[in-house]
Structures are given as C-alpha cells and as structure tokens.
Coordinates of C-alpha atoms in Angstrom, one line a residue:
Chain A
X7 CA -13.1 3.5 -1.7
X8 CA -10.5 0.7 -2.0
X9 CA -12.3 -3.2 -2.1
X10 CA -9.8 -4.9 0.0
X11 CA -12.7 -6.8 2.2
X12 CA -15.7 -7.6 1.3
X13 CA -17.1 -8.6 4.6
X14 CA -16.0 -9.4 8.1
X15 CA -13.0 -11.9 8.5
X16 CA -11.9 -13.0 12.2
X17 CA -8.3 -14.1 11.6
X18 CA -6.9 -16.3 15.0
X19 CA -2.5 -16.7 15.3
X20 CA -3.7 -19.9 16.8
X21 CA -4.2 -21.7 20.5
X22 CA -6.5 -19.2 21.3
X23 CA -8.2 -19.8 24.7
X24 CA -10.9 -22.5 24.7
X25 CA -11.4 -23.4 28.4
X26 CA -11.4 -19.8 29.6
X27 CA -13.2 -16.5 28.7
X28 CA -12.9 -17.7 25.4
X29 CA -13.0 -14.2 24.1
X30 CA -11.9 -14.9 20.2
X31 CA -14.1 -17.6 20.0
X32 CA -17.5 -16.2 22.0
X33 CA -16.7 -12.9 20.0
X34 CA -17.0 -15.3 16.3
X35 CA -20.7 -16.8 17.8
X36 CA -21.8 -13.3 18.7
X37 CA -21.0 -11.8 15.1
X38 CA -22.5 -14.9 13.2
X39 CA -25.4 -14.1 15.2
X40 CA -25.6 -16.0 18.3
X41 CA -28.6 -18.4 18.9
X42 CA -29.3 -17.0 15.7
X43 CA -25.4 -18.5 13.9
X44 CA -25.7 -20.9 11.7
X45 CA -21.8 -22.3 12.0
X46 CA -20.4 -24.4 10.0
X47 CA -16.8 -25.7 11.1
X48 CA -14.4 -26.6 7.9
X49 CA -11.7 -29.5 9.4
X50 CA -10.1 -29.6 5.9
X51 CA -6.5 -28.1 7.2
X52 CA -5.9 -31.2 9.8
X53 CA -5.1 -34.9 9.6
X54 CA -7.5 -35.2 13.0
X55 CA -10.9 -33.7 12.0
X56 CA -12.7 -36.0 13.9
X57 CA -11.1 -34.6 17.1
X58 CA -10.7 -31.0 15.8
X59 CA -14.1 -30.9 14.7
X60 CA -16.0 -32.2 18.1
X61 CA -14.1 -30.0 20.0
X62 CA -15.1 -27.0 17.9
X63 CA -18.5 -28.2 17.9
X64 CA -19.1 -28.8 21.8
X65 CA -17.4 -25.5 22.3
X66 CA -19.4 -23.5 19.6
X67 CA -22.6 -25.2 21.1
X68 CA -21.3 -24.2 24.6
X69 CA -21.3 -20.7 23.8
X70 CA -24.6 -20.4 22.5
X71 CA -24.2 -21.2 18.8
X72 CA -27.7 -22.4 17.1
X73 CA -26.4 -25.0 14.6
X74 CA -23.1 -25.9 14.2
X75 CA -22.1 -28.2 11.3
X76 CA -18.6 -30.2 11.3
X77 CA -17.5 -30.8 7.8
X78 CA -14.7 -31.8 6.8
X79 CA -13.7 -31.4 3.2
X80 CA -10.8 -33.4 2.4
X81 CA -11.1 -34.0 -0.8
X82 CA -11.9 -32.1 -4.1
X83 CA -15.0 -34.0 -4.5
X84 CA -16.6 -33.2 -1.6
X85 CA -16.0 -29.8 -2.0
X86 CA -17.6 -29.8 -5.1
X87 CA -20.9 -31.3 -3.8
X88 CA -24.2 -30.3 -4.0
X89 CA -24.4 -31.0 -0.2
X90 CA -21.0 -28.6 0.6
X91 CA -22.4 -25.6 -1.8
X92 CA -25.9 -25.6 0.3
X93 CA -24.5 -25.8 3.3
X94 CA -22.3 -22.7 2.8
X95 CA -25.0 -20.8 1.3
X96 CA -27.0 -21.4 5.3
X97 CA -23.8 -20.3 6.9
X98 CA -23.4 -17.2 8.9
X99 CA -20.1 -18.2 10.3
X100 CA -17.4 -20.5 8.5
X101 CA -14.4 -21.7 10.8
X102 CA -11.3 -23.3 9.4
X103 CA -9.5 -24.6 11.8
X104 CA -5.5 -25.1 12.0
X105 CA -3.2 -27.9 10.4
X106 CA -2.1 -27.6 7.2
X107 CA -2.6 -24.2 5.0
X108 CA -1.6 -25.9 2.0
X109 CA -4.6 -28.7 2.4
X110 CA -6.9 -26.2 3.0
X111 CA -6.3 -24.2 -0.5
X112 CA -5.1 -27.7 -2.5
X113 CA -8.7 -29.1 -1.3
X114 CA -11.0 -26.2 -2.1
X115 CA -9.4 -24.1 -4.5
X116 CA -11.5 -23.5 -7.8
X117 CA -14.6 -25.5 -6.2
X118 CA -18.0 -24.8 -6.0
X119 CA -17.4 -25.0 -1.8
X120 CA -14.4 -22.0 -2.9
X121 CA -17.3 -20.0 -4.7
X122 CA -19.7 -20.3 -1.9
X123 CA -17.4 -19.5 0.9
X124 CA -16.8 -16.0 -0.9
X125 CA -20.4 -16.0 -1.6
X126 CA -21.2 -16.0 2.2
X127 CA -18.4 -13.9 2.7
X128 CA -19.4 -11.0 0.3
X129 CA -23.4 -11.5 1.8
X130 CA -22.3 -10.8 5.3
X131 CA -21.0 -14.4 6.7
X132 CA -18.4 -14.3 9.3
X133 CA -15.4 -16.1 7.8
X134 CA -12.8 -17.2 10.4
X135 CA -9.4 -18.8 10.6
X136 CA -6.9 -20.3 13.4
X137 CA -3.2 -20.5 12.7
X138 CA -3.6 -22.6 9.3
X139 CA -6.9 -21.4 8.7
X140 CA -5.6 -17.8 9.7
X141 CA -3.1 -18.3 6.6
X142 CA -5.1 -19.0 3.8
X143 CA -7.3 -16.1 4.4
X144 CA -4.8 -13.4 2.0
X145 CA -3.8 -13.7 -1.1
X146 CA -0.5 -15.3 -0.9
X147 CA 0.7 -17.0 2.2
X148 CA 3.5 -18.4 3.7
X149 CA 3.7 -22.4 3.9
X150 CA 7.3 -22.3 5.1
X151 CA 9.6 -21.0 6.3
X152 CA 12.2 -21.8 8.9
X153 CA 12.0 -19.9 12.1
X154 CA 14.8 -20.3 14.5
X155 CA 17.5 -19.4 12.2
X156 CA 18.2 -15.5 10.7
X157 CA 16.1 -15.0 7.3
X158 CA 17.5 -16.2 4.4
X159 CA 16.6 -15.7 1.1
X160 CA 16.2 -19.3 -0.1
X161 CA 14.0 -20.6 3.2
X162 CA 10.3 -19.2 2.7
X163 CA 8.3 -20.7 0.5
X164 CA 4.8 -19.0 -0.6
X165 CA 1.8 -20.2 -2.3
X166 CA -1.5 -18.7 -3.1
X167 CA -4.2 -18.2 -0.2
X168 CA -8.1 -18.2 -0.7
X169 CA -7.6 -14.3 -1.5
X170 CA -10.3 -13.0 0.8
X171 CA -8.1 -10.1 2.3
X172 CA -5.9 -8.4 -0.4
X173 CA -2.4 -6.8 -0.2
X174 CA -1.9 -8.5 2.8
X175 CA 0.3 -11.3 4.3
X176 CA -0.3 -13.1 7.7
X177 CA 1.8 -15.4 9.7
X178 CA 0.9 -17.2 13.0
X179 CA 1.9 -18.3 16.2
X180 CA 4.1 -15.5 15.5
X181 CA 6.0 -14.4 18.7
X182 CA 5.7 -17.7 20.2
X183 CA 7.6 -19.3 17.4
X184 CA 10.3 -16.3 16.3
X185 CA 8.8 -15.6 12.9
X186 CA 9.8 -12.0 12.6
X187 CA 12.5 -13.0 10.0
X188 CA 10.2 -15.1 8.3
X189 CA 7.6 -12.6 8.0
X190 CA 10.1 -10.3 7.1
X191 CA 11.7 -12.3 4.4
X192 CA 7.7 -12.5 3.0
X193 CA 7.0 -8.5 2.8
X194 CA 10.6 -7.9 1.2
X195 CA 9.6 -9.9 -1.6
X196 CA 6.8 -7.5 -2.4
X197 CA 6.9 -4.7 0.1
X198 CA 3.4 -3.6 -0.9
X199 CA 2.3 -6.4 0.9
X200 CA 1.7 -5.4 4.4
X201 CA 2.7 -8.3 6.9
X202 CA 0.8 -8.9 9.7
X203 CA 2.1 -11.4 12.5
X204 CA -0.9 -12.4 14.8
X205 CA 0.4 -14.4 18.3
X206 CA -1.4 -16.9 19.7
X207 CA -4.8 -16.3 21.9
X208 CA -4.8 -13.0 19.6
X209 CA -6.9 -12.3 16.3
X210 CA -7.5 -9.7 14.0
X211 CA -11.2 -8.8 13.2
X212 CA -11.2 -7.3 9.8
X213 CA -14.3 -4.8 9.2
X214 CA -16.0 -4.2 5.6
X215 CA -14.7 -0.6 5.9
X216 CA -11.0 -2.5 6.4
X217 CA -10.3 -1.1 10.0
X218 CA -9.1 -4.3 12.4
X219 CA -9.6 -4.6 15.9
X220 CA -6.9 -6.5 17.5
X221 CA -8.6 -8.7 20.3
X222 CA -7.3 -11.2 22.1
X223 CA -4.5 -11.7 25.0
X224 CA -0.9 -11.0 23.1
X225 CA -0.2 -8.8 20.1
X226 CA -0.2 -8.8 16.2
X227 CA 3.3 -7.4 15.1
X228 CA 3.0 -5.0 11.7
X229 CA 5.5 -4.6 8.7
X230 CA 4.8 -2.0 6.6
X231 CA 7.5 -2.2 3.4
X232 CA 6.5 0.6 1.4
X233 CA 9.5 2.6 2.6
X234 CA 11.7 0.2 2.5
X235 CA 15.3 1.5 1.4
X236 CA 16.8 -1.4 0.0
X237 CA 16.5 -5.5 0.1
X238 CA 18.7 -7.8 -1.4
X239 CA 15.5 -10.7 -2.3
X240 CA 16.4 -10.3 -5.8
X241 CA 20.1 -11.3 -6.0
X242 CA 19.7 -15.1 -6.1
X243 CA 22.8 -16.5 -3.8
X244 CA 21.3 -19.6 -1.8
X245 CA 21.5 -19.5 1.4
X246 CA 22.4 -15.6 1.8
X247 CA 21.2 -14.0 4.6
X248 CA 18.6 -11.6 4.1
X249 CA 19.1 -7.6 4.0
X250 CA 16.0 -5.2 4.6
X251 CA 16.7 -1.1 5.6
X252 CA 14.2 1.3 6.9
X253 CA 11.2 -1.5 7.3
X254 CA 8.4 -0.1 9.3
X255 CA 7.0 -2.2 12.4
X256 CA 4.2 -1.7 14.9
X257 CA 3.4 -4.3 17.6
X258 CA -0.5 -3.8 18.9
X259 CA -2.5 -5.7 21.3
X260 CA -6.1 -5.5 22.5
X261 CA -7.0 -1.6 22.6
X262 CA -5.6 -1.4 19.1
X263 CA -6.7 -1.3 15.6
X264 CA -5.4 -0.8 11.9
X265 CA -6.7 1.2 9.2
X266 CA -6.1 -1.2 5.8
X267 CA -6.9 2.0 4.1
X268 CA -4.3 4.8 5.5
X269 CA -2.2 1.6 6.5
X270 CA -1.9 3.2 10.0
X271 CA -2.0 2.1 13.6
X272 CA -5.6 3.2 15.6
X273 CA -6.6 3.5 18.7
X274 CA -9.6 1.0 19.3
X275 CA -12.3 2.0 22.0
X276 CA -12.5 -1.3 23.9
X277 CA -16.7 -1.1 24.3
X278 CA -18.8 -3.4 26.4
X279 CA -21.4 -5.4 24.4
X280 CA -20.6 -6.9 20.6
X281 CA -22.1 -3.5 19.0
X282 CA -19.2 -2.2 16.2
X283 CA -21.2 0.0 14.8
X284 CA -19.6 2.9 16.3
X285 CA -16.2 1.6 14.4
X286 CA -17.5 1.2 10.7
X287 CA -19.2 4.9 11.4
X288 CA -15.3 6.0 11.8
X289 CA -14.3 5.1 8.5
X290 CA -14.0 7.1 5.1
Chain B
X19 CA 32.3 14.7 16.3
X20 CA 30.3 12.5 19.2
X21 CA 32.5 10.7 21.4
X22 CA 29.8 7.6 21.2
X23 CA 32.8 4.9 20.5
X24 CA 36.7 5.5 22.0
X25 CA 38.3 2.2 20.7
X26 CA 37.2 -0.6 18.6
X27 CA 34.8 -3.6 20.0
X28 CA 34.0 -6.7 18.4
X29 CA 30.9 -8.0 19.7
X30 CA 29.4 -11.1 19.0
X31 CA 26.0 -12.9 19.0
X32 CA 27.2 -16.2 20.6
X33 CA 27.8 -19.4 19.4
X34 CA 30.7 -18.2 17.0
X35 CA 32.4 -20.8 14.2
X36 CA 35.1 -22.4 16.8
X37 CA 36.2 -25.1 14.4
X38 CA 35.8 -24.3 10.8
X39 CA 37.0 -20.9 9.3
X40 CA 36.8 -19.1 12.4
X41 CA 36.1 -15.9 10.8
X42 CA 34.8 -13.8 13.8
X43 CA 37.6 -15.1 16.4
X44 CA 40.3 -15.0 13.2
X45 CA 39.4 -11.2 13.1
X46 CA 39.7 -10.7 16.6
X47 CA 43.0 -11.8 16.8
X48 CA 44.2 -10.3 13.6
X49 CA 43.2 -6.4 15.0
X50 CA 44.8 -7.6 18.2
X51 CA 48.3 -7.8 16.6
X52 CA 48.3 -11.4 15.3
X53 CA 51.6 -12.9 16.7
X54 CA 52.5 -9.7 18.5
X55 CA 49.2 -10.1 19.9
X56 CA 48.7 -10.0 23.7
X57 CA 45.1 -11.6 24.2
X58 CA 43.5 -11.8 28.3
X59 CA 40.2 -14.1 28.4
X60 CA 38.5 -13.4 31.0
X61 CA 35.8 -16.3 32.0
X62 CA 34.1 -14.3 34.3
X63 CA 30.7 -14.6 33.1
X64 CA 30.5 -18.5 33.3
X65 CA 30.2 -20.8 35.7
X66 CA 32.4 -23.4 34.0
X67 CA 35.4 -21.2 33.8
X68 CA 38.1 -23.9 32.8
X69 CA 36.7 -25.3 30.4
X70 CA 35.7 -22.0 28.8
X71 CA 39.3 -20.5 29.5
X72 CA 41.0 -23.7 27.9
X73 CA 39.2 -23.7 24.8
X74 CA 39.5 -20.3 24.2
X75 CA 43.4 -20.3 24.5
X76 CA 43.5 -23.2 21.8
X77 CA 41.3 -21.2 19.6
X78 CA 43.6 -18.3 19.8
X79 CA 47.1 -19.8 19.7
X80 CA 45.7 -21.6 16.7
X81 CA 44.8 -18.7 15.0
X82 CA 48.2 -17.5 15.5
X83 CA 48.0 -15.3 18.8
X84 CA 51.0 -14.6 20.5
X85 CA 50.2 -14.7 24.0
X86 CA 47.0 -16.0 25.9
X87 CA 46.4 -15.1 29.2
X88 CA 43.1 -16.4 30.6
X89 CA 42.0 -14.8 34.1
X90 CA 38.9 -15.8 35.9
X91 CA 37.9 -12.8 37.5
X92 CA 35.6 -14.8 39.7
X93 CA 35.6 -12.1 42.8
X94 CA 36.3 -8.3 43.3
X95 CA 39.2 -8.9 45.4
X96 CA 40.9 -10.6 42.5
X97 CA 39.3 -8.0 40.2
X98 CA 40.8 -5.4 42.5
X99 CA 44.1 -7.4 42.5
X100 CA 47.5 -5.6 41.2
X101 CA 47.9 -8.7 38.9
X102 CA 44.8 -7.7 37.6
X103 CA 45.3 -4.5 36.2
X104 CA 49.1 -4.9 35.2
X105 CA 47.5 -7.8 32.5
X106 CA 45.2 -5.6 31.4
X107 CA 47.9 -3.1 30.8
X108 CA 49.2 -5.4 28.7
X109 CA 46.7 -6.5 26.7
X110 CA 46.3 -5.4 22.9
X111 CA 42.9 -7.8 23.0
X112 CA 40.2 -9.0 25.7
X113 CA 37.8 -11.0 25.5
X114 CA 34.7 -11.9 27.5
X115 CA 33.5 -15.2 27.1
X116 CA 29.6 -16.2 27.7
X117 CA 28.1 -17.1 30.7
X118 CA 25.7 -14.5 32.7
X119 CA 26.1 -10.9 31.9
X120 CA 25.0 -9.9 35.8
X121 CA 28.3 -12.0 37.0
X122 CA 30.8 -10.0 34.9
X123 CA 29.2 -6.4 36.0
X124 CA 29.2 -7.9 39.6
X125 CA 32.5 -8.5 39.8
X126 CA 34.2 -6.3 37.7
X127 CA 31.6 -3.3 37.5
X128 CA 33.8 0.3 39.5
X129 CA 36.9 -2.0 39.9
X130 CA 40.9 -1.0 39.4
X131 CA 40.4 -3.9 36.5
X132 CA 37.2 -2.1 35.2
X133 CA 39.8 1.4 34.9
X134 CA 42.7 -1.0 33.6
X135 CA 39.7 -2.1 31.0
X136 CA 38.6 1.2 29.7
X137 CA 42.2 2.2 29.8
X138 CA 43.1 -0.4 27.4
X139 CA 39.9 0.1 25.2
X140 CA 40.9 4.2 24.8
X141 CA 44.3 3.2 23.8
X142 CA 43.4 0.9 21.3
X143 CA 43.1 -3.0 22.6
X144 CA 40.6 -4.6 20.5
X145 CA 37.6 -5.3 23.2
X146 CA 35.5 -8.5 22.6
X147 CA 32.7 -10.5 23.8
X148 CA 30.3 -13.1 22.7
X149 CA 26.8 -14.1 23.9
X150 CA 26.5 -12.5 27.6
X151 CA 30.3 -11.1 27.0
X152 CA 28.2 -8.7 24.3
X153 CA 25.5 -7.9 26.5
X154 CA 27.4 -5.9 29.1
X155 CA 29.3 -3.5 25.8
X156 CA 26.7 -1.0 26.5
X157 CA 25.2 1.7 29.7
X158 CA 22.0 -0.6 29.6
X159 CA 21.9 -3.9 29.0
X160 CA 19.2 -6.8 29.0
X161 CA 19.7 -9.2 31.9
X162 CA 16.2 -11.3 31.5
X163 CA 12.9 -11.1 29.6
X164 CA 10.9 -14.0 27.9
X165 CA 11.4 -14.9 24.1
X166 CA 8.7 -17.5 23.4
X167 CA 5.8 -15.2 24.6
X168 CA 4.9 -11.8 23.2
X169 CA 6.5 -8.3 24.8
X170 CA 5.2 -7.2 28.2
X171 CA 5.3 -4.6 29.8
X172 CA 6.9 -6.5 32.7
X173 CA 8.8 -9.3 31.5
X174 CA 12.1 -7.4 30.8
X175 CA 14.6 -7.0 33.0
X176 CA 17.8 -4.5 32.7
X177 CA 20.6 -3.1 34.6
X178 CA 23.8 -1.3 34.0
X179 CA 26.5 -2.7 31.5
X180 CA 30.2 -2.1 31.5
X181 CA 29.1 1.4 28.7
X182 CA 31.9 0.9 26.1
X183 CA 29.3 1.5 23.8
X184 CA 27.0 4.6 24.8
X185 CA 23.1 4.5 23.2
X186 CA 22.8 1.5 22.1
X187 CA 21.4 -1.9 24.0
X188 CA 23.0 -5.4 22.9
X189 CA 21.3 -8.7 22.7
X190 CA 22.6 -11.6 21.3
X191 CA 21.2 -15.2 19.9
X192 CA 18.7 -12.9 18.4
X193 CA 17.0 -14.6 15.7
X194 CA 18.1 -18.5 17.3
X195 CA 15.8 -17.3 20.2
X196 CA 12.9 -15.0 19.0
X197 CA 14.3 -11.8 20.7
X198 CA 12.9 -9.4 18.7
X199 CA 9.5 -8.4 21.3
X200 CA 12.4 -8.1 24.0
X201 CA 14.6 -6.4 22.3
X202 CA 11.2 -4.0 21.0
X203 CA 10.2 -3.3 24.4
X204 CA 14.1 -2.4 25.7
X205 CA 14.1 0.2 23.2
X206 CA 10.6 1.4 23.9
X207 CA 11.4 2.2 27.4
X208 CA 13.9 4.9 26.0
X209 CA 13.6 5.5 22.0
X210 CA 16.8 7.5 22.1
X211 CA 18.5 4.1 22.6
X212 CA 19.3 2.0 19.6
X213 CA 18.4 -1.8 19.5
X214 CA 20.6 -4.0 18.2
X215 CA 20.2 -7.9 17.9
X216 CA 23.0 -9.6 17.0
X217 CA 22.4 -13.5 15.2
X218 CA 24.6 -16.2 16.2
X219 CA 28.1 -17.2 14.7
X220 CA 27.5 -13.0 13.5
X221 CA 29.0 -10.0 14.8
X222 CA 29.7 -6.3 15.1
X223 CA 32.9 -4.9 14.7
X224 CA 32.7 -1.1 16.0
X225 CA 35.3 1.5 15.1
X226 CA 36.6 4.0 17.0
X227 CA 34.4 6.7 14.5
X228 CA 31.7 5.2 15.1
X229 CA 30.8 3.1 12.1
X230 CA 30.2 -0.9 12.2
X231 CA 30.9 -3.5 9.8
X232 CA 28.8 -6.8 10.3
X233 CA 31.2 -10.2 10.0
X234 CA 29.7 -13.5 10.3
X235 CA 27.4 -15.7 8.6
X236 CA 23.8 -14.2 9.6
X237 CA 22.2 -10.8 10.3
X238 CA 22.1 -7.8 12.9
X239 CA 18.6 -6.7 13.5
X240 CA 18.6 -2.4 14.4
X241 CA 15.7 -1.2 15.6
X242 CA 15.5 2.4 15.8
X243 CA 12.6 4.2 18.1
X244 CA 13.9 8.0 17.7
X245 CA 10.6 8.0 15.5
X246 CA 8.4 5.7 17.8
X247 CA 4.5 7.4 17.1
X248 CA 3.7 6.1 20.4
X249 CA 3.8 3.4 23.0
X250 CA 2.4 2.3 26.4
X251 CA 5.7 1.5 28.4
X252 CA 4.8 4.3 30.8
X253 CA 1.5 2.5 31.9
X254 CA 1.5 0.3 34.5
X255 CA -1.1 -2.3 34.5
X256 CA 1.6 -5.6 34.6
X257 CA 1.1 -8.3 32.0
X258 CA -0.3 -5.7 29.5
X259 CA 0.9 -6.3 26.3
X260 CA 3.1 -4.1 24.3
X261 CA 2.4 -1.1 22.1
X262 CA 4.3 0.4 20.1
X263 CA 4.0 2.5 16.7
X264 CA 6.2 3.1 13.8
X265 CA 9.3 1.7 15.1
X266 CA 12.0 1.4 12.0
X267 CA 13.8 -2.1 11.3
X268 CA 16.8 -3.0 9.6
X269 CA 18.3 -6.3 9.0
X270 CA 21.5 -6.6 7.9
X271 CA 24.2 -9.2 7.0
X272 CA 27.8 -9.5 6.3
X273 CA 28.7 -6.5 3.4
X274 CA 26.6 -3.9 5.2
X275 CA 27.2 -1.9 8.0
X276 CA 25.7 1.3 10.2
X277 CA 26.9 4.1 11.3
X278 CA 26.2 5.1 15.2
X279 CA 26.8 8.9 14.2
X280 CA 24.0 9.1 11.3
X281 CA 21.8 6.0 12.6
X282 CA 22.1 4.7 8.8
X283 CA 22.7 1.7 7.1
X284 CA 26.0 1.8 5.4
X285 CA 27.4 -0.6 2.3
X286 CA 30.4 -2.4 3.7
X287 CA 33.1 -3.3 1.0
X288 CA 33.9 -7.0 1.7
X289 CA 37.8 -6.3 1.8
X290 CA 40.5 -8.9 1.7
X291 CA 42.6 -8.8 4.1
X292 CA 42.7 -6.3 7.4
X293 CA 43.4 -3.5 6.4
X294 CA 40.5 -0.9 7.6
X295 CA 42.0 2.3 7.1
X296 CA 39.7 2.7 4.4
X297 CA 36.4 3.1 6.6
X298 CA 37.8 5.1 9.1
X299 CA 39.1 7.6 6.3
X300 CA 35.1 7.7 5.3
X301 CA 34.3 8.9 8.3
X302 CA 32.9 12.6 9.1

C-alpha cells in the first residue's frame, strides 16, 4: 500500500454554496464530528480575516459545529506559538479559507502550527481547503498562471504546497476561470503528477485508502500525463506556446470518484447519511 | 484513401493578426494565387457587413491579392442569385468573415451559391473562415453553450454546418474563452467526431490528404473520444453535470500538425516559403 494520504482531506475549487444546502460545507461539520467538531478556521490565505473568519464561524456554528475557533495566522510568529500548537492538537477539523496560496505556505511553512496541522491530519482531523486553501494542500502548486490566453511555457509559476496529498497537483475555480491550459502547462512539467481541476461549489474528499468522492454541484476535470507522447516544457523559448500529445482527461461530477491508487475514474454510490464506510471497505 | 477533405481550408480561431505580420491572412492569399488571386469575402455571418467587407478588402489588396470581391450574402434570394454563383466560379479563395455561424447556414445552407461553394472547394479554391466563419467548416457545428460554467448536459447547442470538413467539430476563441467543457461535451455526444479548438490569431490549414499544419501564434486543442471509457450524455436529467472518462488531449502549436486519416499528431517542418508539395507527397 502506497502513503499518498494520511487522513481525510476535503479540498473546495472555491465559492462553494453558503446560503443554500450548503452541502460541501455541512458534509466538513459532519466528518469533524458534528456537535462533537472541534473546528478551527485558519484566515491566514486573505487580507480580510476579520470578514472571512466570522462568516465561516456563524456558518460552521449554523450548521451544528460545537466549537469553532477563528485564527488567523499571519505571521510566522504566531504560527509558532504555544497557543497555535494547542489549539491544532484539539482540532478535528482545520479550514483554510481562500486568498492567497502563497501566504498561506510563506506563513506556516516549517512552524510548529505546520507540524501540528500534519499531526491532526495523520491522527484523523479533517483538513479542508477553498480555492487558495484548496492549493496548498499537494505538494507543489500553482501560484500563477495566466488563464485567458493559450498555455505558454514561460506563464505558470509553481511553488511548494503544504505536501499533505502527494503526486498530485490542484487548480481552482477551474472551469469558471479557463484553467485547462494552465493546468495543463502544470502536469507537462512532470507528467507523473496527476492534475486535478476542482470548479467552484465542487470538492474533492480524499479518503485514507486514497479513493475521492467528488461532491458538490459542477465537476473536477482530470489530467493524467503518464502517457503523455511528447511536450515541449523543456526547450526554453519564452513565450512559446505550449505542446502536449496523447494527455489523458476525465471530467466527473457528483456520482463520481477516483482511485489515487490505480489512478482511474470510479463510480461513487451517492448514499444517504455521512456513513463512508462502505467506500474505504472497497479499497485494496 | 477516405475522402474526409476534397480541397484545402484554412480555418481560423478569430481575432487573426490584421496589422502586423499578418501571417494567417498572408497565407491565405498566398495558396489563393497571390496577384493572380481571385478572393470573394463574403460578410454574411455579421451584422455589420460594411465595415467587415471594407477591412477585409484592404487586408487583402495589401497583402498583394489580385482581385477582392466582397458579397454580403445577407438573404437566399441573393444567395440564389446568378451573380452569385458566377463569383464563386471565379474565385481561387473565399473567405467567411465572423459574425454568427446560424446566419451564414441560414442563408446560404442548400443554395445554387452553397453548390457554386463546394464546387469551387473540389477544384481547388482555398476555403477560409475565421471565428464563426470556422464554425460552420464542418457537418456539426456548435452554435451556443456556456464557457464560464462547467459542461452540462444541456447547455450546448448545435446544428448543421456547411460539412467541408466531415468528423470533426470546430470551435474557435478556444482558450481566450474557456471552451474546453463545451467543446468536451460536443464530442461526448458522438465520440466518433473529433474536437478541435482553435486559439485566437491561430489556425488550421487542412490539405486536400487530409493532414493539418497549425499557423499562428497559439495552440489547437484535439480532443479525441474514439476511446471515451464512458459518459452520461445519454441521460437526461437537465443541469446534470458532465461525465466523461478517458478522453485523449492534444495541444498543439505552430510546427506540429495532425493527420485526420490516422488521428495523430504529426511534426510540421516550419518551411520558408509556400511551397507544400512536400506534405502532400507524405501522405498515404
């Protein structure tokens, strides 16, 4: 058995539904345990954590949450507190929220907050991410990368995620904002990296086993590189557009899942209730 | 040998370099005969037809064409007209200028200038169209469908093209405009048919044995379904998302090309000058 998760990661592509159903978001409370969670909300990725992190809170609060903490780390200090490290080691859900990917891992990388968040995560804690916060959850990620125009080699930029979900490389707000060629760009650097474009009000809940369940109104677009023919990443001509044969792509929305593992699509029983049971008993 | 391609089309992804180096429209009227060249426009998609015919017939006696004719086929009586069809007998080039692809197969579509037009194709006149003037090349095309939100089952619309160019389905601004989930769920509906997105200011030159070049300064997108594990256009529940498995994607710039016979991508030798004979001798 391959350790590409450790626990049970709930990665949002961002504006997911928060006046609604909220399904993403009631699904988080119920896997950190309901009136049971113990939810602490990390604001680090935005320049408006006061706003970002009430909002989370009434909402988390609204749908039964037992504590939720607002905390927002912006600095390499606090992240390195006594206060921070104790408050992870309680949590049974973490929430980044979105803003800025790059904040997020230039704040907490290499802290004690860092260690304790994979702490929680290896010891069962639901970690969760929307559109920034969905970024920093793999190993590398993308901080930029222009969308509207055809891939080129010189226009995405990468940077190291948190690492909590290996071989892997996410992108959000992904059919809303044209990032196939972006995305693209990203997996024919390393095509053993499997891309995963999550669109908004969608999110990927990664399993222990590493199945996903795609949940969530729109779809998360797959590339699979590993067959990839040819690329032209490694000729260095600025501004060149990007070449990619024989790329692999599957777009799957709620019903859906993905086997880390086999790295194939898989049907996902959409069952009543939170109980997944049934899903980690499926895998090898 | 499949008779997929009887002529040569150059079929562009809008928005094409009018005042620089012109490469796309240069190329046109270069395989139309340069000075012997006997180029119709036909305005017939757009709604602003003089100003689209007048620019047009600069651009091409500037790059050296030797007569411009532009006709706004704006009605099937004048499509019908005997003026008509002797100017299309004449023509060693058309060209279909943007607008809405439904107005061109409206007024042209079963017409004596719709013969004249697949006449002049089978003889040789170079037949070229940018934006919705490379929409209607092929059997099916894509007359509406939402880019900003992710595929549907219901969002995308198509109807019959003018089918120069038999299984394949055009769309155009493709990257500029995030067509890739419509473009995805055209070719879903029939994996036989080949997808291909064309970038702005970037186009595909098609030869009469069935091989493509790409010209132009970004990418083609091919996405080929013959190899689709699955998808859910045949269930009708409207809104659904999308699914589909294992489709393959290519993305290629200028210097590759693909061939319609093998459904391969192809190096293209970046020639100088216009002398093709070379690919069409490579062709089985």
């Amino acid at each position: 058995m391959e350790h590409k998760v450790e626990g049970t990661l709930l990665i949002i592509g961002g504006a997911e539904d928060k006046d609604g159903k909220c399904e993403i978001l009631k699904r988080f409370i119920d896997l950190a345990g309901g009136e049971k969670a113990y939810v602490v909300v990390l604001t680090t990725a935005t320049q408006e954590p006061e706003t970002a992190g009430r909002e989370y809170y009434e909402i988390f609060h609204g749908l039964g949450a037992g504590i939720v903490e607002v905390l927002d780390l912006d600095s390499r200090k606090k992240a390195n507190h006594l206060f921070t490290e104790r408050l992870m080691e309680k949590a049974t859900g973490i929430f980044f929220t979105g803003g800025d990917q790059l904040r997020i891992t230039a704040a907490l990388g290499g802290t004690t907050a860092d260690d304790a968040l994979k702490k929680a995560y290896r010891r069962g804690a639901v970690i969760a991410g929307t559109s920034a916060g969905a970024s920093v959850m793999s190993n590398t990620m993308i901080v930029e990368g222009d969308s509207s125009q055809a891939p080129k080699l010189n226009t995405i930029k990468m940077a190291p995620g948190l690492g909590l979900l290996k071989e892997v490389v996410i992108d959000q707000h992904f059919a809303q904002r044209g990032r196939t060629g972006r995305l693209l760009s990203a997996v024919a650097h390393n095509p053993y990296i499997l891309g995963v474009g999550i669109d908004e009000d969608t999110a990927i809940l990664v399993y222990p086993d590493a199945r996903l369940e795609i949940i969530g109104s729109q779809t998360v677009t797959f590339l699979e590189g590993r067959h990839m023919a040819f690329s032209n990443v490694s000729e260095h001509s600025p501004g060149q557009a990007l070449a990619v044969g024989n790329m692999i792509l599957h777009v799957l929305p709620k019903g859906f899942g993905f086997d880390l593992n086999t790295r194939k699509p898989t049907r996902f029983q959409e069952e009543k209730g939170e109980n997944n049971e049934n899903h980690r008993n499926q895998a090898h």
